[in-house]
Short mmCIF file of C-alpha atoms and ligand atoms in Angstrom, two decimals:
data_model
loop_
_atom_site.label_atom_id
_atom_site.label_comp_id
_atom_site.label_asym_id
_atom_site.label_seq_id
_atom_site.Cartn_x
_atom_site.Cartn_y
_atom_site.Cartn_z
CA UNK K 1 36.63 -68.45 170.56
CA UNK K 2 39.98 -70.17 170.46
CA UNK K 3 42.03 -71.10 168.05
CA UNK K 4 40.90 -75.16 166.71
CA UNK K 5 43.72 -77.54 167.77
CA UNK K 6 46.25 -78.37 165.39
CA UNK K 7 46.34 -82.50 165.03
CA UNK K 8 49.55 -82.76 164.20
CA UNK K 9 49.99 -86.14 161.39
CA UNK K 10 53.57 -85.85 161.26
CA UNK K 11 54.43 -86.59 165.11
CA UNK K 12 51.83 -89.40 164.71
CA UNK K 13 53.01 -90.99 161.72
CA UNK K 14 56.41 -91.01 163.09
CA UNK K 15 55.37 -92.28 166.49
CA UNK K 16 53.98 -94.85 164.14
CA UNK K 17 56.42 -95.81 161.67
CA UNK K 18 58.26 -96.22 166.06
CA UNK K 19 56.27 -98.70 167.02
CA UNK K 20 55.86 -100.35 163.63
CA UNK K 21 59.78 -99.87 163.32
CA UNK K 22 59.48 -102.69 167.57
CA UNK K 23 57.65 -105.05 165.91
CA UNK K 24 59.34 -105.92 163.69
CA UNK K 25 62.49 -106.99 165.38
CA UNK K 26 60.13 -107.79 168.11
CA UNK K 27 59.68 -111.05 164.96
CA UNK K 28 63.78 -110.82 164.99
CA UNK K 29 63.61 -111.27 168.28
CA UNK K 30 61.91 -114.23 167.89
CA UNK K 31 63.57 -115.92 164.54
CA UNK K 32 60.72 -114.60 162.01
CA UNK K 33 61.59 -113.78 158.98
CA UNK K 34 61.80 -109.59 158.11
CA UNK K 35 58.84 -108.51 156.71
CA UNK K 36 58.64 -107.58 153.31
CA UNK K 37 57.17 -105.10 151.11
CA UNK K 38 57.27 -105.38 147.17
CA UNK K 39 55.86 -102.00 145.05
CA UNK K 40 55.58 -102.63 141.47
CA UNK K 41 55.17 -98.83 139.70
CA UNK K 42 55.02 -99.98 135.97
CA UNK K 43 56.18 -96.80 134.10
CA UNK K 44 57.13 -93.09 134.74
CA UNK K 45 55.00 -90.63 136.67
CA UNK K 46 57.46 -88.11 138.27
CA UNK K 47 54.55 -88.12 141.21
CA UNK K 48 53.84 -92.45 141.59
CA UNK K 49 58.14 -91.99 141.44
CA UNK K 50 58.06 -89.70 144.27
CA UNK K 51 55.87 -92.21 146.52
CA UNK K 52 57.15 -96.11 145.81
CA UNK K 53 60.55 -94.23 146.60
CA UNK K 54 59.40 -93.16 149.75
CA UNK K 55 57.35 -96.24 150.67
CA UNK K 56 61.01 -98.54 150.07
CA UNK K 57 62.71 -95.93 151.90
CA UNK K 58 60.60 -96.48 155.09
CA UNK K 59 60.03 -100.36 154.66
CA UNK K 60 63.73 -99.79 154.77
CA UNK K 61 64.32 -98.25 158.00
CA UNK K 62 61.94 -99.77 159.83
CA UNK K 63 64.08 -103.40 159.30
CA UNK K 64 61.84 -105.00 156.54
CA UNK K 65 62.94 -106.50 153.05
CA UNK K 66 62.27 -104.11 150.18
CA UNK K 67 61.11 -105.43 146.80
CA UNK K 68 61.36 -102.77 143.88
CA UNK K 69 60.10 -103.44 140.83
CA UNK K 70 60.26 -100.62 138.29
CA UNK K 71 58.90 -101.32 134.72
CA UNK K 72 58.58 -99.75 131.22
CA UNK K 73 54.81 -98.04 130.34
CA UNK K 74 54.60 -100.41 127.27
CA UNK K 75 54.45 -103.14 129.86
CA UNK K 76 51.35 -105.21 128.93
CA UNK K 77 49.18 -106.67 131.06
CA UNK K 78 50.34 -109.99 131.07
CA UNK K 79 53.89 -109.86 132.14
CA UNK K 80 51.95 -107.55 134.91
CA UNK K 81 49.94 -110.10 136.29
CA UNK K 82 52.51 -112.95 135.90
CA UNK K 83 54.80 -110.52 138.63
CA UNK K 84 52.10 -110.79 140.94
CA UNK K 85 51.58 -114.46 140.39
CA UNK K 86 55.28 -114.58 141.45
CA UNK K 87 54.50 -111.83 144.25
CA UNK K 88 52.05 -113.82 145.37
CA UNK K 89 53.86 -117.23 145.54
CA UNK K 90 57.24 -115.36 147.33
CA UNK K 91 57.19 -116.26 150.83
CA UNK K 92 59.81 -113.65 151.59
CA UNK K 93 57.26 -111.07 150.03
CA UNK K 94 54.31 -109.84 152.51
CA UNK K 95 52.45 -107.36 151.18
CA UNK K 96 52.43 -106.25 147.87
CA UNK K 97 51.22 -102.64 146.31
CA UNK K 98 50.98 -101.37 142.44
CA UNK K 99 51.10 -98.29 141.98
CA UNK K 100 47.59 -96.17 140.83
CA UNK K 101 46.67 -95.03 138.35
CA UNK K 102 48.22 -98.03 135.71
CA UNK K 103 48.75 -96.96 132.69
CA UNK K 104 45.49 -96.52 130.48
CA UNK K 105 46.22 -99.75 128.49
CA UNK K 106 46.44 -102.28 131.55
CA UNK K 107 43.06 -103.27 133.59
CA UNK K 108 43.66 -101.98 137.51
CA UNK K 109 40.47 -103.78 138.21
CA UNK K 110 41.96 -107.08 136.83
CA UNK K 111 44.88 -106.06 138.93
CA UNK K 112 43.83 -105.78 141.97
CA UNK K 113 42.32 -109.00 142.06
CA UNK K 114 44.92 -110.82 141.15
CA UNK K 115 46.70 -109.68 144.45
CA UNK K 116 46.07 -112.80 147.26
CA UNK K 117 44.30 -110.89 149.75
CA UNK K 118 46.20 -111.07 152.11
CA UNK K 119 49.45 -109.73 151.03
CA UNK K 120 47.37 -106.51 149.65
CA UNK K 121 47.96 -104.14 152.34
CA UNK K 122 46.74 -101.53 149.66
CA UNK K 123 43.49 -102.97 151.09
CA UNK K 124 42.08 -102.20 147.63
CA UNK K 125 40.98 -105.51 146.76
CA UNK K 126 36.98 -106.40 146.67
CA UNK K 127 37.72 -109.88 148.98
CA UNK K 128 39.20 -106.58 151.90
CA UNK K 129 36.77 -104.03 150.64
CA UNK K 130 34.07 -106.56 151.31
CA UNK K 131 35.13 -107.18 154.60
CA UNK K 132 35.50 -103.72 155.62
CA UNK K 133 31.80 -103.17 154.26
CA UNK K 134 30.10 -105.58 156.36
CA UNK K 135 32.27 -105.45 159.24
CA UNK K 136 30.49 -105.91 162.97
CA UNK K 137 30.11 -102.14 165.31
CA UNK K 138 33.66 -102.18 166.87
CA UNK K 139 34.99 -105.65 165.00
CA UNK K 140 38.25 -106.25 164.71
CA UNK K 141 40.29 -104.60 161.90
CA UNK K 142 42.30 -108.30 160.79
CA UNK K 143 42.31 -107.61 157.61
CA UNK K 144 44.02 -104.13 155.22
CA UNK K 145 42.41 -101.20 155.67
CA UNK K 146 42.60 -98.82 153.30
CA UNK K 147 46.14 -96.50 154.17
CA UNK K 148 44.77 -92.82 154.02
CA UNK K 149 41.06 -93.25 155.47
CA UNK K 150 43.20 -96.16 158.14
CA UNK K 151 45.05 -92.94 159.34
CA UNK K 152 42.12 -90.54 159.48
CA UNK K 153 40.54 -93.00 161.88
CA UNK K 154 43.88 -92.82 163.96
CA UNK K 155 44.36 -89.13 164.30
CA UNK K 156 40.88 -89.74 165.10
CA UNK K 157 40.66 -91.59 167.85
CA UNK K 158 44.24 -89.67 168.84
CA UNK K 159 42.48 -86.66 168.62
CA UNK K 160 38.65 -87.71 170.27
CA UNK K 161 38.51 -90.31 172.30
CA UNK K 162 36.38 -92.78 171.82
CA UNK K 163 33.85 -91.73 168.83
CA UNK K 164 30.52 -93.32 169.63
CA UNK K 165 27.48 -91.81 168.90
CA UNK K 166 29.19 -88.40 167.09
CA UNK K 167 27.54 -87.06 164.05
CA UNK K 168 30.91 -87.35 161.44
CA UNK K 169 30.04 -85.67 157.89
CA UNK K 170 32.81 -87.53 155.11
CA UNK K 171 32.81 -85.02 152.07
CA UNK K 172 34.40 -87.23 148.57
CA UNK K 173 32.55 -90.29 148.10
CA UNK K 174 36.50 -92.32 146.37
CA UNK K 175 36.66 -95.87 146.16
CA UNK K 176 39.75 -94.57 148.50
CA UNK K 177 39.32 -92.86 150.47
CA UNK K 178 35.93 -91.06 151.40
CA UNK K 179 34.51 -94.69 150.89
CA UNK K 180 36.44 -96.45 153.28
CA UNK K 181 36.49 -93.12 155.73
CA UNK K 182 32.87 -93.87 156.48
CA UNK K 183 33.05 -97.15 156.74
CA UNK K 184 35.72 -96.67 159.61
CA UNK K 185 33.40 -93.89 161.21
CA UNK K 186 30.77 -96.24 160.66
CA UNK K 187 32.68 -99.23 162.34
CA UNK K 188 33.21 -96.50 165.81
CA UNK K 189 29.65 -95.98 165.83
CA UNK K 190 29.49 -92.58 164.63
CA UNK K 191 26.31 -91.53 162.73
CA UNK K 192 27.26 -91.01 159.12
CA UNK K 193 26.26 -89.30 156.60
CA UNK K 194 28.41 -89.19 153.45
CA UNK K 195 28.53 -86.19 150.23
CA UNK K 196 29.63 -86.47 147.10
CA UNK K 197 29.39 -83.41 143.81
CA UNK K 198 25.31 -84.19 143.27
CA UNK K 199 24.45 -83.51 146.90
CA UNK K 200 22.04 -80.61 148.09
CA UNK K 201 23.35 -77.70 150.60
CA UNK K 202 26.19 -78.92 151.17
CA UNK K 203 27.44 -76.39 153.67
CA UNK K 204 24.30 -76.88 156.12
CA UNK K 205 25.13 -80.67 156.12
CA UNK K 206 28.68 -80.25 157.10
CA UNK K 207 27.00 -77.62 159.73
CA UNK K 208 25.22 -80.87 161.18
CA UNK K 209 29.35 -82.77 161.69
CA UNK K 210 31.07 -83.81 165.20
CA UNK K 211 33.49 -84.75 162.77
CA UNK K 212 33.68 -83.81 159.48
CA UNK K 213 35.90 -84.72 156.83
CA UNK K 214 36.31 -84.28 153.45
CA UNK K 215 37.90 -85.24 150.48
CA UNK K 216 36.89 -83.95 147.49
CA UNK K 217 40.72 -82.31 146.01
CA UNK K 218 38.96 -78.86 145.47
CA UNK K 219 41.25 -76.03 147.24
CA UNK K 220 40.66 -74.19 150.54
CA UNK K 221 36.82 -75.44 149.51
CA UNK K 222 35.30 -75.34 152.62
CA UNK K 223 34.48 -72.18 154.59
CA UNK K 224 34.56 -71.58 158.06
CA UNK K 225 31.58 -71.39 158.48
CA UNK K 226 30.00 -73.92 157.02
CA UNK K 227 32.23 -76.06 160.31
CA UNK K 228 30.09 -76.25 164.23
CA UNK K 229 32.05 -74.63 166.53
CA UNK K 230 33.83 -77.32 168.42
CA UNK K 231 34.30 -79.44 165.73
CA UNK K 232 36.69 -82.49 164.48
CA UNK K 233 37.96 -81.54 161.51
CA UNK K 234 40.39 -84.22 159.17
CA UNK K 235 41.96 -82.64 155.59
CA UNK K 236 42.67 -84.90 153.31
CA UNK K 237 43.04 -82.62 150.32
CA UNK K 238 46.78 -82.06 148.52
CA UNK K 239 46.46 -79.22 145.99
CA UNK K 240 49.25 -77.83 144.43
CA UNK K 241 47.99 -73.51 143.75
CA UNK K 242 50.10 -70.69 142.47
CA UNK K 243 50.93 -68.22 144.79
CA UNK K 244 53.58 -65.32 143.41
CA UNK K 245 56.33 -65.40 141.59
CA UNK K 246 55.50 -69.20 139.56
CA UNK K 247 55.51 -70.35 143.10
CA UNK K 248 53.30 -72.93 144.49
CA UNK K 249 52.00 -73.85 148.06
CA UNK K 250 50.34 -77.06 148.93
CA UNK K 251 46.38 -76.57 150.48
CA UNK K 252 43.89 -78.77 151.41
CA UNK K 253 40.14 -78.55 150.89
CA UNK K 254 39.67 -76.89 154.09
CA UNK K 255 40.38 -73.07 154.03
CA UNK K 256 42.93 -73.11 157.00
CA UNK K 257 43.01 -69.81 158.59
CA UNK K 258 38.65 -70.39 158.65
CA UNK K 259 38.36 -72.65 159.62
CA UNK K 260 40.36 -72.72 162.68
CA UNK K 261 38.65 -70.34 164.81
CA UNK K 262 36.45 -72.79 164.29
CA UNK K 263 37.25 -76.04 164.42
CA UNK K 264 38.48 -77.44 167.71
CA UNK K 265 40.44 -79.73 166.47
CA UNK K 266 41.83 -79.73 163.23
CA UNK K 267 44.51 -81.37 160.89
CA UNK K 268 47.11 -78.33 158.64
CA UNK K 269 47.82 -79.50 155.70
CA UNK K 270 50.95 -80.31 155.11
CA UNK K 271 51.41 -82.14 157.91
CA UNK K 272 47.96 -83.54 158.96
CA UNK K 273 46.22 -86.62 156.68
CA UNK K 274 48.97 -86.51 154.63
CA UNK K 275 52.18 -88.84 156.47
CA UNK K 276 49.52 -91.31 157.70
CA UNK K 277 49.52 -93.25 155.09
CA UNK K 278 52.83 -94.47 154.49
CA UNK K 279 53.45 -95.21 158.12
CA UNK K 280 49.37 -96.84 157.89
CA UNK K 281 50.74 -99.12 154.88
CA UNK K 282 53.98 -99.91 157.29
CA UNK K 283 51.97 -100.56 159.16
CA UNK K 284 49.84 -103.23 156.87
CA UNK K 285 52.86 -104.56 155.38
CA UNK K 286 53.64 -105.75 159.85
CA UNK K 287 50.11 -106.94 160.16
CA UNK K 288 50.25 -108.77 157.15
CA UNK K 289 53.43 -110.08 158.08
CA UNK K 290 52.28 -111.45 161.45
CA UNK K 291 48.79 -113.33 160.13
CA UNK K 292 51.49 -115.85 158.21
CA UNK K 293 53.45 -116.06 160.87
CA UNK K 294 50.36 -117.12 163.10
CA UNK K 295 50.93 -114.01 165.61
CA UNK K 296 47.57 -112.39 166.51
CA UNK K 297 47.26 -109.08 165.73
CA UNK K 298 49.36 -106.26 167.51
CA UNK K 299 47.82 -103.53 168.53
CA UNK K 300 50.31 -100.86 168.23
N1 NAP R 1 48.27 -89.55 151.29
C1 NAP R 1 46.90 -88.38 151.71
O1 NAP R 1 46.76 -87.39 152.16
C2 NAP R 1 46.45 -88.50 150.17
C3 NAP R 1 45.74 -90.35 149.40
C4 NAP R 1 44.67 -90.36 148.70
C5 NAP R 1 43.91 -88.46 147.98
N2 NAP R 1 44.37 -87.99 149.09
C6 NAP R 1 43.28 -86.44 148.24
O2 NAP R 1 42.30 -86.61 148.68
C7 NAP R 1 41.42 -85.94 147.81
C8 NAP R 1 40.99 -86.39 147.46
O3 NAP R 1 40.93 -87.73 146.76
P1 NAP R 1 40.26 -88.53 145.79
O4 NAP R 1 40.63 -89.89 145.29
O5 NAP R 1 39.31 -88.85 146.65
O6 NAP R 1 39.89 -87.97 145.36
P2 NAP R 1 38.36 -88.27 144.09
O7 NAP R 1 38.81 -89.33 143.37
O8 NAP R 1 38.52 -87.31 142.94
O9 NAP R 1 36.81 -88.20 144.52
C9 NAP R 1 36.57 -86.75 144.71
C10 NAP R 1 35.20 -86.83 145.15
O10 NAP R 1 34.26 -85.88 145.68
C11 NAP R 1 33.60 -85.00 145.39
N3 NAP R 1 33.57 -83.67 145.99
C12 NAP R 1 33.83 -83.21 144.17
N4 NAP R 1 33.43 -82.61 144.16
C13 NAP R 1 32.78 -81.88 145.35
C14 NAP R 1 31.56 -80.91 145.32
N5 NAP R 1 32.29 -79.44 144.80
N6 NAP R 1 31.41 -81.19 146.78
C15 NAP R 1 30.73 -81.91 146.45
N7 NAP R 1 32.16 -83.40 146.34
C16 NAP R 1 32.54 -83.03 145.47
C17 NAP R 1 33.23 -86.82 144.31
O11 NAP R 1 31.81 -86.38 144.24
P3 NAP R 1 31.16 -87.78 143.04
O12 NAP R 1 32.02 -88.81 143.52
O13 NAP R 1 29.92 -87.15 143.40
O14 NAP R 1 32.16 -87.75 141.98
C18 NAP R 1 34.52 -87.85 144.94
O15 NAP R 1 33.22 -88.71 145.24
C19 NAP R 1 42.61 -85.32 146.63
O16 NAP R 1 43.20 -83.81 147.72
C20 NAP R 1 43.95 -85.91 147.07
O17 NAP R 1 45.37 -85.87 146.38
C21 NAP R 1 45.78 -87.38 149.64
#
């Protein structure tokens, strides 16, 4: 069997960013203020700093306003909630992103609840989670959907076209990835199975999948012989593993070299799902700005 076609998330994300940039320019041409994204980082976690910097930089590259709020690690919950209140009221801010995880003394649920759902471009506010969980099949996604799952569904739609009737298996049930991915696949009329650490005979369930999405954070856990020949495999995992001479490399949750010989389509790691997250954040911010301006959803 020929090797799987690679799903090039890097190229798709670049195209999506370009279309979002055109959407931003179209707003300016109508005299509408540029979309504004506020990022909030509490503390100095190096990985979080990299993510936040890349979000702010990409927003600026696409012509958006970017407001960067860095707070010291000892920031109190009341201070953080006060900032979110100000951002909720600020008409220049269309999207608010609070970088997770937050320090342990802050109650993440209370913080997510405080964000105006209309500005919740991460899609983590319970109102937006509820909207996604109660969608009718094929209903419009006219609210913010979590960025990484949205990216997975865009890549699948681009690679496969309509997904109706396909058996989809999602491995992982986190609120960040697994659950929203499953909801999006259900919306696309797939028959969806959600697996987790207590699932019995995971390999056999994976072999039923026409679409296999893996988001568990276990390096190369899903083996080639777990994959149905011709299946589309979306590997969300990002794991840094040691290699020779003290160096490391990134691998996914799927044993790529084995899986590539069996699957029909597969995302590489890096260069698959990863680049879609920030691109979808920009997409969510543009859509939030359009809704605020009373403009309809823009298919990009
Ligand atoms: N932009 C991106 O590319 C991006 C974004 C987000 C996450 N990620 C990556 O995606 C991966 C998952 O992230 P996450 O936030 O969803 O992780 P998480 O919150 O740790 O959730 C992991 C899920 O995997 C399940 N699981 C763990 N071990 C398993 C096993 N042996 N068999 C079956 N299921 C198992 C867990 O089951 P239980 O619920 O039973 O514990 C849980 O539902 C990580 O590698 C993360 O770095 C990438």
